[in-house]
Amino acid sequence: MAWTLRGTLRDADMPIPTSVEKVIEKRVERLKEELQKTLKYASVNGEQFNTLVLAKLLNWDELELLEKLEALSRVHQLVKEINLAPGQTPRGAVYQFIHSLVQKSLYATLSAGIKSKLHAKAAEILEEVYHDDLETVAEELVEHHSRGQNHAQAAKYALFAARKANRQSGFQEARAHAQRGLELLKTAGAKTTDQVMLRLQIELLIELATAEEAIGEAKNSIDHAENAAKLAEMLDEQSFQGEMFYQIGNVLIENRATDLARILKFLEQSLI
């Protein structure tokens, strides 16, 4: 069973009561500078964080980081180590802030520029650490890349997350991931003349249509499948184009679309 972080990075933007924020600030200000830095960098990863990833983000040896986290846990009681269930396999130890408000408060102290740089670097590190299992950290990569202003890469990982959710019958979740991926492509200014971005848009539309069909939104599913078909006609690579037409035809069949001639056309195009 794969392991993923709990608590989304999006939650970090929620407002904190002023009185609570001041209490946390005073507590953190009493810490040594290196411990403050540890906590602030950890906050970029969300409520929970992986020590291997955080050590690379800080450019420290992991053992050095673990010693600091031990102090932050036992002496200052600001973080705690998480005991994972059997079968969960993170790469590195996993720690969690003692309360989500501590993470939010620390994250709020970082400037927009520093946040953007740290998120971009965290994305690179996650891609390196999980290079053979990127789907496991796809949701984290969406957040890090989007906050690091690399919206096209964020959209790619939104596709990974949507595929995984559809495969596991998490259709509402898959729809949300696919919709976000399409929004990220718009933010990135993706053009249909860019074949890489065109392929990504088509695949996101197919995952969205698949999820919508499964939750009973037939009209939206057909509309998105038809939109994917129009874009697929612009593809240069015939083998990928055929694969897309095959998937689109299957989505329309699942939706019991009445235009059989149209469905047959897609399936025939998939054989070209």
GROMACS .gro file of C-alpha atoms in nm:
model
  272
    1MET     CA    1   0.000   0.000   0.000
    2ALA     CA    2   0.137   0.341  -0.098
    3TRP     CA    3   0.175   0.624   0.150
    4THR     CA    4   0.063   0.982   0.090
    5LEU     CA    5   0.067   1.296   0.298
    6ARG     CA    6  -0.244   1.391   0.496
    7GLY     CA    7  -0.377   1.746   0.490
    8THR     CA    8  -0.362   1.938   0.165
    9LEU     CA    9  -0.137   2.232   0.094
   10ARG     CA   10  -0.446   2.428  -0.008
   11ASP     CA   11  -0.558   2.419   0.356
   12ALA     CA   12  -0.253   2.630   0.445
   13ASP     CA   13  -0.421   2.937   0.293
   14MET     CA   14  -0.713   2.933   0.537
   15PRO     CA   15  -0.714   3.228   0.781
   16ILE     CA   16  -0.587   3.182   1.139
   17PRO     CA   17  -0.744   3.357   1.443
   18THR     CA   18  -0.515   3.647   1.538
   19SER     CA   19  -0.495   3.545   1.904
   20VAL     CA   20  -0.386   3.192   1.812
   21GLU     CA   21  -0.134   3.320   1.559
   22LYS     CA   22   0.033   3.545   1.819
   23VAL     CA   23   0.068   3.258   2.068
   24ILE     CA   24   0.232   3.040   1.801
   25GLU     CA   25   0.461   3.323   1.689
   26LYS     CA   26   0.589   3.380   2.044
   27ARG     CA   27   0.653   3.011   2.091
   28VAL     CA   28   0.847   2.984   1.764
   29GLU     CA   29   1.045   3.305   1.824
   30ARG     CA   30   1.202   3.147   2.134
   31LEU     CA   31   1.358   2.872   1.921
   32LYS     CA   32   1.708   2.875   1.776
   33GLU     CA   33   1.723   3.008   1.420
   34GLU     CA   34   1.798   2.667   1.266
   35LEU     CA   35   1.495   2.514   1.438
   36GLN     CA   36   1.275   2.799   1.312
   37LYS     CA   37   1.404   2.736   0.962
   38THR     CA   38   1.330   2.366   0.995
   39LEU     CA   39   0.970   2.435   1.087
   40LYS     CA   40   0.915   2.699   0.819
   41TYR     CA   41   1.054   2.478   0.542
   42ALA     CA   42   0.850   2.185   0.674
   43SER     CA   43   0.533   2.398   0.656
   44VAL     CA   44   0.572   2.420   0.277
   45ASN     CA   45   0.499   2.046   0.257
   46GLY     CA   46   0.169   2.061   0.444
   47GLU     CA   47   0.053   1.935   0.782
   48GLN     CA   48   0.261   1.618   0.744
   49PHE     CA   49   0.608   1.600   0.592
   50ASN     CA   50   0.862   1.344   0.484
   51THR     CA   51   1.211   1.378   0.638
   52LEU     CA   52   1.398   1.266   0.327
   53VAL     CA   53   1.226   1.531   0.117
   54LEU     CA   54   1.265   1.800   0.387
   55ALA     CA   55   1.635   1.722   0.434
   56LYS     CA   56   1.694   1.774   0.062
   57LEU     CA   57   1.488   2.094   0.068
   58LEU     CA   58   1.707   2.227   0.352
   59ASN     CA   59   2.020   2.084   0.189
   60TRP     CA   60   2.102   1.902   0.512
   61ASP     CA   61   2.199   1.547   0.596
   62GLU     CA   62   1.887   1.352   0.697
   63LEU     CA   63   2.043   1.247   1.028
   64GLU     CA   64   2.108   1.613   1.114
   65LEU     CA   65   1.745   1.691   1.040
   66LEU     CA   66   1.619   1.399   1.250
   67GLU     CA   67   1.815   1.528   1.550
   68LYS     CA   68   1.649   1.869   1.516
   69LEU     CA   69   1.306   1.713   1.478
   70GLU     CA   70   1.371   1.508   1.791
   71ALA     CA   71   1.423   1.830   1.984
   72LEU     CA   72   1.117   1.994   1.827
   73SER     CA   73   0.915   1.690   1.927
   74ARG     CA   74   1.038   1.602   2.275
   75VAL     CA   75   1.142   1.943   2.411
   76HIS     CA   76   0.927   2.195   2.225
   77GLN     CA   77   0.632   1.971   2.137
   78LEU     CA   78   0.564   2.135   1.801
   79VAL     CA   79   0.588   1.824   1.584
   80LYS     CA   80   0.550   1.451   1.636
   81GLU     CA   81   0.661   1.140   1.448
   82ILE     CA   82   0.385   0.938   1.283
   83ASN     CA   83   0.369   0.562   1.328
   84LEU     CA   84   0.251   0.425   0.997
   85ALA     CA   85   0.025   0.126   0.949
   86PRO     CA   86   0.177  -0.200   0.817
   87GLY     CA   87   0.217  -0.189   0.441
   88GLN     CA   88   0.263   0.187   0.419
   89THR     CA   89   0.599   0.264   0.264
   90PRO     CA   90   0.716   0.626   0.266
   91ARG     CA   91   1.073   0.711   0.175
   92GLY     CA   92   1.205   0.858   0.497
   93ALA     CA   93   1.037   0.908   0.834
   94VAL     CA   94   0.707   1.097   0.856
   95TYR     CA   95   0.640   1.381   1.099
   96GLN     CA   96   0.333   1.591   1.161
   97PHE     CA   97   0.279   1.935   1.313
   98ILE     CA   98   0.118   1.906   1.654
   99HIS     CA   99  -0.175   2.109   1.519
  100SER     CA  100  -0.271   2.227   1.172
  101LEU     CA  101  -0.275   2.588   1.298
  102VAL     CA  102   0.097   2.565   1.377
  103GLN     CA  103   0.168   2.469   1.016
  104LYS     CA  104  -0.059   2.743   0.880
  105SER     CA  105   0.097   3.008   1.104
  106LEU     CA  106   0.452   2.915   1.001
  107TYR     CA  107   0.359   2.903   0.633
  108ALA     CA  108   0.206   3.249   0.659
  109THR     CA  109   0.541   3.395   0.775
  110LEU     CA  110   0.707   3.314   0.441
  111SER     CA  111   0.707   3.575   0.165
  112ALA     CA  112   0.534   3.499  -0.166
  113GLY     CA  113   0.870   3.481  -0.343
  114ILE     CA  114   1.020   3.234  -0.094
  115LYS     CA  115   0.706   3.019  -0.102
  116SER     CA  116   0.720   3.000  -0.480
  117LYS     CA  117   1.090   2.902  -0.483
  118LEU     CA  118   1.046   2.641  -0.208
  119HIS     CA  119   0.745   2.485  -0.376
  120ALA     CA  120   0.933   2.462  -0.706
  121LYS     CA  121   1.229   2.300  -0.534
  122ALA     CA  122   1.004   2.063  -0.335
  123ALA     CA  123   0.846   1.949  -0.663
  124GLU     CA  124   1.189   1.870  -0.809
  125ILE     CA  125   1.284   1.674  -0.497
  126LEU     CA  126   0.961   1.473  -0.497
  127GLU     CA  127   1.015   1.386  -0.863
  128GLU     CA  128   1.365   1.269  -0.780
  129VAL     CA  129   1.272   1.067  -0.469
  130TYR     CA  130   0.960   0.910  -0.623
  131HIS     CA  131   1.088   0.890  -0.982
  132ASP     CA  132   0.968   0.529  -1.010
  133ASP     CA  133   0.628   0.589  -0.846
  134LEU     CA  134   0.518   0.943  -0.929
  135GLU     CA  135   0.149   0.858  -0.908
  136THR     CA  136   0.189   0.811  -0.532
  137VAL     CA  137   0.274   1.179  -0.487
  138ALA     CA  138   0.076   1.319  -0.781
  139GLU     CA  139  -0.152   1.534  -0.564
  140GLU     CA  140   0.145   1.687  -0.379
  141LEU     CA  141   0.315   1.756  -0.714
  142VAL     CA  142   0.005   1.936  -0.842
  143GLU     CA  143   0.018   2.171  -0.543
  144HIS     CA  144   0.395   2.225  -0.545
  145HIS     CA  145   0.415   2.288  -0.920
  146SER     CA  146   0.113   2.520  -0.923
  147ARG     CA  147   0.246   2.720  -0.628
  148GLY     CA  148   0.588   2.717  -0.791
  149GLN     CA  149   0.426   2.877  -1.099
  150ASN     CA  150   0.483   2.574  -1.324
  151HIS     CA  151   0.119   2.530  -1.418
  152ALA     CA  152   0.176   2.300  -1.717
  153GLN     CA  153   0.362   2.047  -1.498
  154ALA     CA  154   0.091   2.078  -1.236
  155ALA     CA  155  -0.167   1.990  -1.502
  156LYS     CA  156   0.034   1.680  -1.596
  157TYR     CA  157   0.022   1.552  -1.240
  158ALA     CA  158  -0.349   1.638  -1.214
  159LEU     CA  159  -0.390   1.388  -1.498
  160PHE     CA  160  -0.194   1.129  -1.300
  161ALA     CA  161  -0.420   1.189  -0.999
  162ALA     CA  162  -0.738   1.171  -1.210
  163ARG     CA  163  -0.631   0.841  -1.370
  164LYS     CA  164  -0.552   0.688  -1.032
  165ALA     CA  165  -0.885   0.800  -0.885
  166ASN     CA  166  -1.085   0.667  -1.183
  167ARG     CA  167  -0.901   0.336  -1.164
  168GLN     CA  168  -0.988   0.309  -0.793
  169SER     CA  169  -1.353   0.409  -0.855
  170GLY     CA  170  -1.305   0.745  -0.684
  171PHE     CA  171  -1.503   0.918  -0.956
  172GLN     CA  172  -1.592   1.242  -0.773
  173GLU     CA  173  -1.224   1.283  -0.688
  174ALA     CA  174  -1.123   1.202  -1.045
  175ARG     CA  175  -1.361   1.466  -1.178
  176ALA     CA  176  -1.213   1.727  -0.943
  177HIS     CA  177  -0.856   1.641  -1.047
  178ALA     CA  178  -0.939   1.650  -1.417
  179GLN     CA  179  -1.123   1.982  -1.386
  180ARG     CA  180  -0.830   2.131  -1.198
  181GLY     CA  181  -0.588   2.004  -1.462
  182LEU     CA  182  -0.787   2.178  -1.736
  183GLU     CA  183  -0.795   2.500  -1.532
  184LEU     CA  184  -0.418   2.479  -1.486
  185LEU     CA  185  -0.369   2.442  -1.861
  186LYS     CA  186  -0.568   2.762  -1.913
  187THR     CA  187  -0.353   2.940  -1.655
  188ALA     CA  188  -0.042   2.811  -1.831
  189GLY     CA  189  -0.170   2.961  -2.158
  190ALA     CA  190  -0.155   2.624  -2.335
  191LYS     CA  191  -0.224   2.639  -2.708
  192THR     CA  192  -0.360   2.366  -2.934
  193THR     CA  193  -0.061   2.422  -3.165
  194ASP     CA  194   0.158   2.274  -2.890
  195GLN     CA  195   0.122   1.899  -2.942
  196VAL     CA  196   0.234   1.811  -2.587
  197MET     CA  197  -0.023   2.043  -2.431
  198LEU     CA  198  -0.286   1.927  -2.682
  199ARG     CA  199  -0.233   1.564  -2.580
  200LEU     CA  200  -0.256   1.657  -2.214
  201GLN     CA  201  -0.581   1.848  -2.268
  202ILE     CA  202  -0.735   1.554  -2.456
  203GLU     CA  203  -0.635   1.303  -2.187
  204LEU     CA  204  -0.775   1.526  -1.911
  205LEU     CA  205  -1.104   1.560  -2.101
  206ILE     CA  206  -1.127   1.182  -2.140
  207GLU     CA  207  -1.064   1.124  -1.768
  208LEU     CA  208  -1.325   1.391  -1.691
  209ALA     CA  209  -1.577   1.230  -1.927
  210THR     CA  210  -1.506   0.887  -1.776
  211ALA     CA  211  -1.567   1.015  -1.422
  212GLU     CA  212  -1.884   1.202  -1.523
  213GLU     CA  213  -2.026   0.892  -1.693
  214ALA     CA  214  -1.966   0.689  -1.377
  215ILE     CA  215  -2.150   0.939  -1.152
  216GLY     CA  216  -2.445   0.974  -1.387
  217GLU     CA  217  -2.366   1.305  -1.558
  218ALA     CA  218  -2.424   1.169  -1.909
  219LYS     CA  219  -2.469   1.502  -2.089
  220ASN     CA  220  -2.149   1.652  -1.949
  221SER     CA  221  -1.964   1.327  -2.020
  222ILE     CA  222  -2.072   1.321  -2.385
  223ASP     CA  223  -1.994   1.692  -2.429
  224HIS     CA  224  -1.642   1.646  -2.293
  225ALA     CA  225  -1.584   1.331  -2.500
  226GLU     CA  226  -1.698   1.517  -2.814
  227ASN     CA  227  -1.466   1.807  -2.726
  228ALA     CA  228  -1.177   1.561  -2.686
  229ALA     CA  229  -1.262   1.413  -3.027
  230LYS     CA  230  -1.243   1.753  -3.199
  231LEU     CA  231  -0.902   1.816  -3.043
  232ALA     CA  232  -0.782   1.464  -3.128
  233GLU     CA  233  -0.827   1.545  -3.498
  234MET     CA  234  -0.546   1.801  -3.459
  235LEU     CA  235  -0.293   1.543  -3.337
  236ASP     CA  236   0.012   1.465  -3.549
  237GLU     CA  237   0.100   1.127  -3.399
  238GLN     CA  238  -0.132   0.865  -3.552
  239SER     CA  239  -0.078   0.592  -3.293
  240PHE     CA  240  -0.169   0.824  -3.004
  241GLN     CA  241  -0.457   0.970  -3.205
  242GLY     CA  242  -0.595   0.618  -3.262
  243GLU     CA  243  -0.571   0.540  -2.891
  244MET     CA  244  -0.761   0.859  -2.806
  245PHE     CA  245  -1.039   0.786  -3.057
  246TYR     CA  246  -1.075   0.437  -2.913
  247GLN     CA  247  -1.113   0.575  -2.560
  248ILE     CA  248  -1.360   0.840  -2.676
  249GLY     CA  249  -1.569   0.576  -2.853
  250ASN     CA  250  -1.578   0.367  -2.537
  251VAL     CA  251  -1.690   0.665  -2.327
  252LEU     CA  252  -1.978   0.729  -2.569
  253ILE     CA  253  -2.077   0.361  -2.564
  254GLU     CA  254  -2.080   0.364  -2.183
  255ASN     CA  255  -2.305   0.671  -2.198
  256ARG     CA  256  -2.537   0.484  -2.438
  257ALA     CA  257  -2.503   0.770  -2.685
  258THR     CA  258  -2.761   0.734  -2.965
  259ASP     CA  259  -2.541   0.858  -3.250
  260LEU     CA  260  -2.411   0.513  -3.345
  261ALA     CA  261  -2.259   0.639  -3.670
  262ARG     CA  262  -2.046   0.886  -3.473
  263ILE     CA  263  -1.934   0.615  -3.232
  264LEU     CA  264  -1.843   0.381  -3.518
  265LYS     CA  265  -1.648   0.661  -3.682
  266PHE     CA  266  -1.432   0.703  -3.368
  267LEU     CA  267  -1.375   0.330  -3.337
  268GLU     CA  268  -1.285   0.306  -3.706
  269GLN     CA  269  -1.045   0.598  -3.671
  270SER     CA  270  -0.878   0.417  -3.383
  271LEU     CA  271  -0.782   0.137  -3.623
  272ILE     CA  272  -0.615   0.364  -3.880
   0.00000   0.00000   0.00000
